[in-house]
């Protein structure tokens, strides 16, 4: 067992499905397998959903297959989701867990377009740096390996707002410039900023996290605080 830092480069230890599934079960969400070989979880009020979709391999972000899709809808009778968030394998499960805890606790999990600044503020309190050219939309860690940025949405990111010129929060880790990404996350335009801020604040947490295996692409960027 290793205790390593920083969290945003620690990977998912190969247990992203299990850790998030356990979190959802503890929150009282229901789960059943689908015909697409995915696992679908829904909150007790029916307004929030989370689906492990890696086996279906629906599409990629940054060359990596999407593993989890999270969503919310305004009322139970709605067939369409208000917003969606997508996470590839490799994303630190601690950050995704904190996003889910914030989602589960939110009283209105549908759209929330106010206070985009809260995302950058959350990162700033952790010592992350605002981009000099885009200080109101982009921040990076002090090691310049991980970014959170308000960008044009990639293809296949679904949102209730059908316009094609929308911005949504994107996050990615690139431990070595020009090398494959370690993980990527994409939040559709209507995803509440306070939920993205919860993810960002957790992602940038300075304390070490336990890992049994270290991600190949980030080994040289990690600090092993202790073993045991």
PDB file of C-alpha atoms in Angstrom:
ATOM      1  CA  UNK A   1       0.000   0.000   0.000  1.00  0.00           C
ATOM      2  CA  UNK A   2       1.268   3.453  -0.952  1.00  0.00           C
ATOM      3  CA  UNK A   3       0.180   6.826   0.359  1.00  0.00           C
ATOM      4  CA  UNK A   4       0.752   9.233  -2.505  1.00  0.00           C
ATOM      5  CA  UNK A   5       0.227  12.846  -3.482  1.00  0.00           C
ATOM      6  CA  UNK A   6      -1.108  14.725  -5.320  1.00  0.00           C
ATOM      7  CA  UNK A   7      -4.595  13.253  -5.504  1.00  0.00           C
ATOM      8  CA  UNK A   8      -5.277  14.491  -9.019  1.00  0.00           C
ATOM      9  CA  UNK A   9      -2.473  12.284 -10.391  1.00  0.00           C
ATOM     10  CA  UNK A  10      -3.075   9.236  -8.185  1.00  0.00           C
ATOM     11  CA  UNK A  11      -5.408   7.432 -10.590  1.00  0.00           C
ATOM     12  CA  UNK A  12      -8.342   5.265  -9.558  1.00  0.00           C
ATOM     13  CA  UNK A  13      -6.388   2.218  -8.290  1.00  0.00           C
ATOM     14  CA  UNK A  14      -8.490   0.048 -10.601  1.00  0.00           C
ATOM     15  CA  UNK A  15     -11.455   0.186  -8.208  1.00  0.00           C
ATOM     16  CA  UNK A  16     -13.516   3.039  -9.648  1.00  0.00           C
ATOM     17  CA  UNK A  17     -16.577   0.860 -10.222  1.00  0.00           C
ATOM     18  CA  UNK A  18     -16.482  -0.712  -6.762  1.00  0.00           C
ATOM     19  CA  UNK A  19     -15.809   2.454  -4.779  1.00  0.00           C
ATOM     20  CA  UNK A  20     -18.502   4.502  -6.480  1.00  0.00           C
ATOM     21  CA  UNK A  21     -20.957   1.603  -6.415  1.00  0.00           C
ATOM     22  CA  UNK A  22     -20.421   1.234  -2.670  1.00  0.00           C
ATOM     23  CA  UNK A  23     -20.970   4.976  -2.178  1.00  0.00           C
ATOM     24  CA  UNK A  24     -24.245   4.893  -4.093  1.00  0.00           C
ATOM     25  CA  UNK A  25     -25.455   1.829  -2.211  1.00  0.00           C
ATOM     26  CA  UNK A  26     -24.650   3.507   1.109  1.00  0.00           C
ATOM     27  CA  UNK A  27     -26.708   6.511  -0.027  1.00  0.00           C
ATOM     28  CA  UNK A  28     -29.696   4.257  -0.615  1.00  0.00           C
ATOM     29  CA  UNK A  29     -29.649   4.386  -4.410  1.00  0.00           C
ATOM     30  CA  UNK A  30     -31.187   1.435  -6.265  1.00  0.00           C
ATOM     31  CA  UNK A  31     -29.191  -0.530  -8.848  1.00  0.00           C
ATOM     32  CA  UNK A  32     -29.988  -2.935 -11.643  1.00  0.00           C
ATOM     33  CA  UNK A  33     -28.094  -4.224 -14.698  1.00  0.00           C
ATOM     34  CA  UNK A  34     -29.244  -3.138 -18.146  1.00  0.00           C
ATOM     35  CA  UNK A  35     -29.374  -4.924 -21.490  1.00  0.00           C
ATOM     36  CA  UNK A  36     -26.265  -2.958 -22.525  1.00  0.00           C
ATOM     37  CA  UNK A  37     -24.163  -4.630 -19.822  1.00  0.00           C
ATOM     38  CA  UNK A  38     -24.139  -1.448 -17.759  1.00  0.00           C
ATOM     39  CA  UNK A  39     -25.092  -0.865 -14.126  1.00  0.00           C
ATOM     40  CA  UNK A  40     -27.733   1.813 -13.565  1.00  0.00           C
ATOM     41  CA  UNK A  41     -28.205   3.477 -10.165  1.00  0.00           C
ATOM     42  CA  UNK A  42     -31.058   5.824  -9.292  1.00  0.00           C
ATOM     43  CA  UNK A  43     -31.619   7.963  -6.215  1.00  0.00           C
ATOM     44  CA  UNK A  44     -34.618   7.300  -3.937  1.00  0.00           C
ATOM     45  CA  UNK A  45     -36.461  10.345  -5.333  1.00  0.00           C
ATOM     46  CA  UNK A  46     -35.841   9.231  -8.921  1.00  0.00           C
ATOM     47  CA  UNK A  47     -34.277  12.556  -9.922  1.00  0.00           C
ATOM     48  CA  UNK A  48     -30.620  11.547  -9.995  1.00  0.00           C
ATOM     49  CA  UNK A  49     -28.908   8.805 -11.920  1.00  0.00           C
ATOM     50  CA  UNK A  50     -25.474   7.236 -12.208  1.00  0.00           C
ATOM     51  CA  UNK A  51     -24.494   4.574 -14.712  1.00  0.00           C
ATOM     52  CA  UNK A  52     -21.325   2.497 -15.005  1.00  0.00           C
ATOM     53  CA  UNK A  53     -21.062   2.356 -18.792  1.00  0.00           C
ATOM     54  CA  UNK A  54     -17.480   1.225 -19.389  1.00  0.00           C
ATOM     55  CA  UNK A  55     -18.575  -2.190 -20.691  1.00  0.00           C
ATOM     56  CA  UNK A  56     -20.803  -0.541 -23.291  1.00  0.00           C
ATOM     57  CA  UNK A  57     -17.875   1.662 -24.425  1.00  0.00           C
ATOM     58  CA  UNK A  58     -20.189   4.437 -25.681  1.00  0.00           C
ATOM     59  CA  UNK A  59     -17.540   7.037 -26.566  1.00  0.00           C
ATOM     60  CA  UNK A  60     -14.224   8.495 -25.483  1.00  0.00           C
ATOM     61  CA  UNK A  61     -12.952  11.659 -23.861  1.00  0.00           C
ATOM     62  CA  UNK A  62      -9.357  12.515 -24.666  1.00  0.00           C
ATOM     63  CA  UNK A  63      -8.812   9.053 -26.104  1.00  0.00           C
ATOM     64  CA  UNK A  64     -10.084   7.325 -22.941  1.00  0.00           C
ATOM     65  CA  UNK A  65     -13.351   5.366 -22.641  1.00  0.00           C
ATOM     66  CA  UNK A  66     -16.045   6.938 -20.487  1.00  0.00           C
ATOM     67  CA  UNK A  67     -16.672   4.879 -17.343  1.00  0.00           C
ATOM     68  CA  UNK A  68     -19.367   6.757 -15.365  1.00  0.00           C
ATOM     69  CA  UNK A  69     -22.233   8.934 -16.558  1.00  0.00           C
ATOM     70  CA  UNK A  70     -24.103  10.989 -13.939  1.00  0.00           C
ATOM     71  CA  UNK A  71     -27.295  12.878 -14.644  1.00  0.00           C
ATOM     72  CA  UNK A  72     -30.284  14.678 -13.160  1.00  0.00           C
ATOM     73  CA  UNK A  73     -33.790  15.477 -14.332  1.00  0.00           C
ATOM     74  CA  UNK A  74     -36.244  18.121 -13.094  1.00  0.00           C
ATOM     75  CA  UNK A  75     -39.084  15.715 -12.214  1.00  0.00           C
ATOM     76  CA  UNK A  76     -39.755  11.984 -12.233  1.00  0.00           C
ATOM     77  CA  UNK A  77     -42.067  12.129 -15.255  1.00  0.00           C
ATOM     78  CA  UNK A  78     -39.354  13.661 -17.429  1.00  0.00           C
ATOM     79  CA  UNK A  79     -37.844  11.288 -19.967  1.00  0.00           C
ATOM     80  CA  UNK A  80     -34.948  13.658 -20.689  1.00  0.00           C
ATOM     81  CA  UNK A  81     -32.138  14.575 -18.341  1.00  0.00           C
ATOM     82  CA  UNK A  82     -31.380  18.201 -17.565  1.00  0.00           C
ATOM     83  CA  UNK A  83     -27.623  17.720 -17.528  1.00  0.00           C
ATOM     84  CA  UNK A  84     -24.978  14.992 -17.682  1.00  0.00           C
ATOM     85  CA  UNK A  85     -21.455  14.564 -16.365  1.00  0.00           C
ATOM     86  CA  UNK A  86     -18.995  12.029 -17.748  1.00  0.00           C
ATOM     87  CA  UNK A  87     -15.863  10.550 -16.176  1.00  0.00           C
ATOM     88  CA  UNK A  88     -13.282   8.249 -17.718  1.00  0.00           C
ATOM     89  CA  UNK A  89     -11.465   5.473 -15.952  1.00  0.00           C
ATOM     90  CA  UNK A  90      -8.465   6.796 -14.025  1.00  0.00           C
ATOM     91  CA  UNK A  91     -10.284   9.689 -12.367  1.00  0.00           C
ATOM     92  CA  UNK A  92      -9.534   9.703  -8.608  1.00  0.00           C
ATOM     93  CA  UNK A  93     -12.509   8.000  -6.979  1.00  0.00           C
ATOM     94  CA  UNK A  94     -12.328  10.372  -4.002  1.00  0.00           C
ATOM     95  CA  UNK A  95     -13.195  13.357  -6.215  1.00  0.00           C
ATOM     96  CA  UNK A  96     -16.037  11.529  -7.939  1.00  0.00           C
ATOM     97  CA  UNK A  97     -17.352  10.393  -4.547  1.00  0.00           C
ATOM     98  CA  UNK A  98     -17.467  13.979  -3.308  1.00  0.00           C
ATOM     99  CA  UNK A  99     -19.295  15.047  -6.468  1.00  0.00           C
ATOM    100  CA  UNK A 100     -21.877  12.332  -5.814  1.00  0.00           C
ATOM    101  CA  UNK A 101     -22.284  13.270  -2.161  1.00  0.00           C
ATOM    102  CA  UNK A 102     -22.940  16.876  -3.205  1.00  0.00           C
ATOM    103  CA  UNK A 103     -25.390  15.711  -5.869  1.00  0.00           C
ATOM    104  CA  UNK A 104     -27.252  13.478  -3.429  1.00  0.00           C
ATOM    105  CA  UNK A 105     -27.506  16.310  -0.889  1.00  0.00           C
ATOM    106  CA  UNK A 106     -28.704  18.950  -3.368  1.00  0.00           C
ATOM    107  CA  UNK A 107     -32.355  19.906  -3.063  1.00  0.00           C
ATOM    108  CA  UNK A 108     -32.686  20.884  -6.716  1.00  0.00           C
ATOM    109  CA  UNK A 109     -30.362  18.682  -8.785  1.00  0.00           C
ATOM    110  CA  UNK A 110     -31.475  20.065 -12.149  1.00  0.00           C
ATOM    111  CA  UNK A 111     -29.865  23.038 -13.908  1.00  0.00           C
ATOM    112  CA  UNK A 112     -27.812  25.603 -12.025  1.00  0.00           C
ATOM    113  CA  UNK A 113     -26.185  28.280 -14.131  1.00  0.00           C
ATOM    114  CA  UNK A 114     -25.248  30.800 -11.450  1.00  0.00           C
ATOM    115  CA  UNK A 115     -21.840  31.451  -9.901  1.00  0.00           C
ATOM    116  CA  UNK A 116     -19.361  29.854 -12.286  1.00  0.00           C
ATOM    117  CA  UNK A 117     -16.699  31.666 -10.286  1.00  0.00           C
ATOM    118  CA  UNK A 118     -17.245  29.174  -7.455  1.00  0.00           C
ATOM    119  CA  UNK A 119     -15.326  26.495  -9.365  1.00  0.00           C
ATOM    120  CA  UNK A 120     -12.203  28.619  -9.764  1.00  0.00           C
ATOM    121  CA  UNK A 121     -12.521  29.901  -6.204  1.00  0.00           C
ATOM    122  CA  UNK A 122     -12.577  26.320  -4.908  1.00  0.00           C
ATOM    123  CA  UNK A 123      -9.387  25.552  -6.795  1.00  0.00           C
ATOM    124  CA  UNK A 124      -7.753  28.810  -5.715  1.00  0.00           C
ATOM    125  CA  UNK A 125      -8.234  27.964  -2.050  1.00  0.00           C
ATOM    126  CA  UNK A 126      -6.206  24.801  -2.722  1.00  0.00           C
ATOM    127  CA  UNK A 127      -3.351  26.757  -4.280  1.00  0.00           C
ATOM    128  CA  UNK A 128      -4.183  26.148  -7.928  1.00  0.00           C
ATOM    129  CA  UNK A 129      -3.262  28.884 -10.384  1.00  0.00           C
ATOM    130  CA  UNK A 130      -5.496  30.796 -12.763  1.00  0.00           C
ATOM    131  CA  UNK A 131      -4.431  30.848 -16.373  1.00  0.00           C
ATOM    132  CA  UNK A 132      -2.893  34.223 -17.182  1.00  0.00           C
ATOM    133  CA  UNK A 133      -4.678  34.410 -20.533  1.00  0.00           C
ATOM    134  CA  UNK A 134      -8.032  33.060 -19.271  1.00  0.00           C
ATOM    135  CA  UNK A 135      -8.214  33.883 -15.561  1.00  0.00           C
ATOM    136  CA  UNK A 136     -12.029  33.741 -15.454  1.00  0.00           C
ATOM    137  CA  UNK A 137     -12.363  30.301 -17.028  1.00  0.00           C
ATOM    138  CA  UNK A 138      -9.269  28.168 -16.423  1.00  0.00           C
ATOM    139  CA  UNK A 139      -7.092  26.981 -13.543  1.00  0.00           C
ATOM    140  CA  UNK A 140      -4.221  24.517 -13.302  1.00  0.00           C
ATOM    141  CA  UNK A 141      -2.360  22.802 -10.507  1.00  0.00           C
ATOM    142  CA  UNK A 142       1.032  24.215  -9.466  1.00  0.00           C
ATOM    143  CA  UNK A 143       2.760  21.390 -11.324  1.00  0.00           C
ATOM    144  CA  UNK A 144       0.936  22.263 -14.575  1.00  0.00           C
ATOM    145  CA  UNK A 145      -0.270  18.698 -15.084  1.00  0.00           C
ATOM    146  CA  UNK A 146      -4.026  18.996 -14.479  1.00  0.00           C
ATOM    147  CA  UNK A 147      -6.504  21.557 -15.760  1.00  0.00           C
ATOM    148  CA  UNK A 148     -10.083  22.586 -15.050  1.00  0.00           C
ATOM    149  CA  UNK A 149     -11.521  24.860 -17.698  1.00  0.00           C
ATOM    150  CA  UNK A 150     -14.798  26.220 -19.044  1.00  0.00           C
ATOM    151  CA  UNK A 151     -14.695  25.133 -22.700  1.00  0.00           C
ATOM    152  CA  UNK A 152     -16.825  24.411 -25.726  1.00  0.00           C
ATOM    153  CA  UNK A 153     -18.481  21.047 -25.183  1.00  0.00           C
ATOM    154  CA  UNK A 154     -16.912  18.009 -26.859  1.00  0.00           C
ATOM    155  CA  UNK A 155     -19.067  15.864 -29.173  1.00  0.00           C
ATOM    156  CA  UNK A 156     -21.667  13.532 -27.624  1.00  0.00           C
ATOM    157  CA  UNK A 157     -22.007  15.517 -24.389  1.00  0.00           C
ATOM    158  CA  UNK A 158     -25.769  15.731 -23.836  1.00  0.00           C
ATOM    159  CA  UNK A 159     -27.587  18.619 -22.204  1.00  0.00           C
ATOM    160  CA  UNK A 160     -31.202  19.793 -22.083  1.00  0.00           C
ATOM    161  CA  UNK A 161     -30.160  22.991 -23.857  1.00  0.00           C
ATOM    162  CA  UNK A 162     -29.753  21.973 -27.528  1.00  0.00           C
ATOM    163  CA  UNK A 163     -27.628  24.914 -28.653  1.00  0.00           C
ATOM    164  CA  UNK A 164     -24.253  23.970 -30.118  1.00  0.00           C
ATOM    165  CA  UNK A 165     -22.273  26.954 -28.822  1.00  0.00           C
ATOM    166  CA  UNK A 166     -22.520  26.171 -25.107  1.00  0.00           C
ATOM    167  CA  UNK A 167     -19.679  26.078 -22.606  1.00  0.00           C
ATOM    168  CA  UNK A 168     -19.236  23.392 -19.990  1.00  0.00           C
ATOM    169  CA  UNK A 169     -16.578  22.567 -17.416  1.00  0.00           C
ATOM    170  CA  UNK A 170     -13.885  20.179 -18.594  1.00  0.00           C
ATOM    171  CA  UNK A 171     -11.131  18.622 -16.479  1.00  0.00           C
ATOM    172  CA  UNK A 172      -8.175  16.497 -17.491  1.00  0.00           C
ATOM    173  CA  UNK A 173      -4.809  15.257 -16.248  1.00  0.00           C
ATOM    174  CA  UNK A 174      -1.799  15.201 -18.567  1.00  0.00           C
ATOM    175  CA  UNK A 175       1.167  14.160 -16.391  1.00  0.00           C
ATOM    176  CA  UNK A 176       3.605  14.439 -19.301  1.00  0.00           C
ATOM    177  CA  UNK A 177       3.025  17.071 -21.967  1.00  0.00           C
ATOM    178  CA  UNK A 178       2.044  15.385 -25.211  1.00  0.00           C
ATOM    179  CA  UNK A 179       1.623  11.954 -23.603  1.00  0.00           C
ATOM    180  CA  UNK A 180      -1.771  10.232 -23.219  1.00  0.00           C
ATOM    181  CA  UNK A 181      -4.156  11.697 -20.679  1.00  0.00           C
ATOM    182  CA  UNK A 182      -4.434   9.994 -17.303  1.00  0.00           C
ATOM    183  CA  UNK A 183      -8.152  10.797 -17.038  1.00  0.00           C
ATOM    184  CA  UNK A 184     -10.765  13.226 -18.329  1.00  0.00           C
ATOM    185  CA  UNK A 185     -14.101  14.562 -17.089  1.00  0.00           C
ATOM    186  CA  UNK A 186     -16.757  16.556 -18.898  1.00  0.00           C
ATOM    187  CA  UNK A 187     -19.752  18.398 -17.450  1.00  0.00           C
ATOM    188  CA  UNK A 188     -22.541  19.492 -19.761  1.00  0.00           C
ATOM    189  CA  UNK A 189     -23.496  23.160 -19.847  1.00  0.00           C
ATOM    190  CA  UNK A 190     -26.379  22.977 -17.349  1.00  0.00           C
ATOM    191  CA  UNK A 191     -24.471  21.070 -14.664  1.00  0.00           C
ATOM    192  CA  UNK A 192     -24.757  23.132 -11.456  1.00  0.00           C
ATOM    193  CA  UNK A 193     -21.524  24.999 -10.837  1.00  0.00           C
ATOM    194  CA  UNK A 194     -21.626  24.172  -7.134  1.00  0.00           C
ATOM    195  CA  UNK A 195     -21.427  20.464  -7.968  1.00  0.00           C
ATOM    196  CA  UNK A 196     -18.453  21.019 -10.267  1.00  0.00           C
ATOM    197  CA  UNK A 197     -16.882  23.082  -7.473  1.00  0.00           C
ATOM    198  CA  UNK A 198     -17.297  20.130  -5.083  1.00  0.00           C
ATOM    199  CA  UNK A 199     -15.478  17.895  -7.579  1.00  0.00           C
ATOM    200  CA  UNK A 200     -12.730  20.468  -8.134  1.00  0.00           C
ATOM    201  CA  UNK A 201     -12.214  21.148  -4.423  1.00  0.00           C
ATOM    202  CA  UNK A 202     -11.856  17.418  -3.736  1.00  0.00           C
ATOM    203  CA  UNK A 203      -9.635  16.859  -6.774  1.00  0.00           C
ATOM    204  CA  UNK A 204      -7.185  19.491  -5.514  1.00  0.00           C
ATOM    205  CA  UNK A 205      -7.049  18.210  -1.913  1.00  0.00           C
ATOM    206  CA  UNK A 206      -3.409  18.285  -0.771  1.00  0.00           C
ATOM    207  CA  UNK A 207      -3.367  15.238   1.504  1.00  0.00           C
ATOM    208  CA  UNK A 208      -2.023  11.835   0.392  1.00  0.00           C
ATOM    209  CA  UNK A 209      -4.388   9.073  -0.720  1.00  0.00           C
ATOM    210  CA  UNK A 210      -3.925   5.288  -0.431  1.00  0.00           C
ATOM    211  CA  UNK A 211      -3.170   3.311  -3.557  1.00  0.00           C
ATOM    212  CA  UNK A 212      -2.160  -0.306  -4.144  1.00  0.00           C
ATOM    213  CA  UNK A 213      -0.995   0.441  -7.674  1.00  0.00           C
ATOM    214  CA  UNK A 214       0.374   3.610  -9.215  1.00  0.00           C
ATOM    215  CA  UNK A 215      -0.659   4.865 -12.666  1.00  0.00           C
ATOM    216  CA  UNK A 216       2.091   4.234 -15.186  1.00  0.00           C
ATOM    217  CA  UNK A 217       1.935   7.633 -16.835  1.00  0.00           C
ATOM    218  CA  UNK A 218       2.146   9.568 -13.575  1.00  0.00           C
ATOM    219  CA  UNK A 219       4.645   7.603 -11.460  1.00  0.00           C
ATOM    220  CA  UNK A 220       7.389  10.184 -11.916  1.00  0.00           C
ATOM    221  CA  UNK A 221       5.057  13.007 -10.867  1.00  0.00           C
ATOM    222  CA  UNK A 222       3.841  11.357  -7.645  1.00  0.00           C
ATOM    223  CA  UNK A 223       5.323  11.705  -4.199  1.00  0.00           C
ATOM    224  CA  UNK A 224       5.158   8.571  -2.065  1.00  0.00           C
ATOM    225  CA  UNK A 225       4.530   9.977   1.404  1.00  0.00           C
ATOM    226  CA  UNK A 226       4.741   6.605   3.127  1.00  0.00           C
ATOM    227  CA  UNK A 227       4.284   2.886   2.585  1.00  0.00           C
ATOM    228  CA  UNK A 228       2.282   0.546   4.739  1.00  0.00           C
TER     229      UNK A 228
END
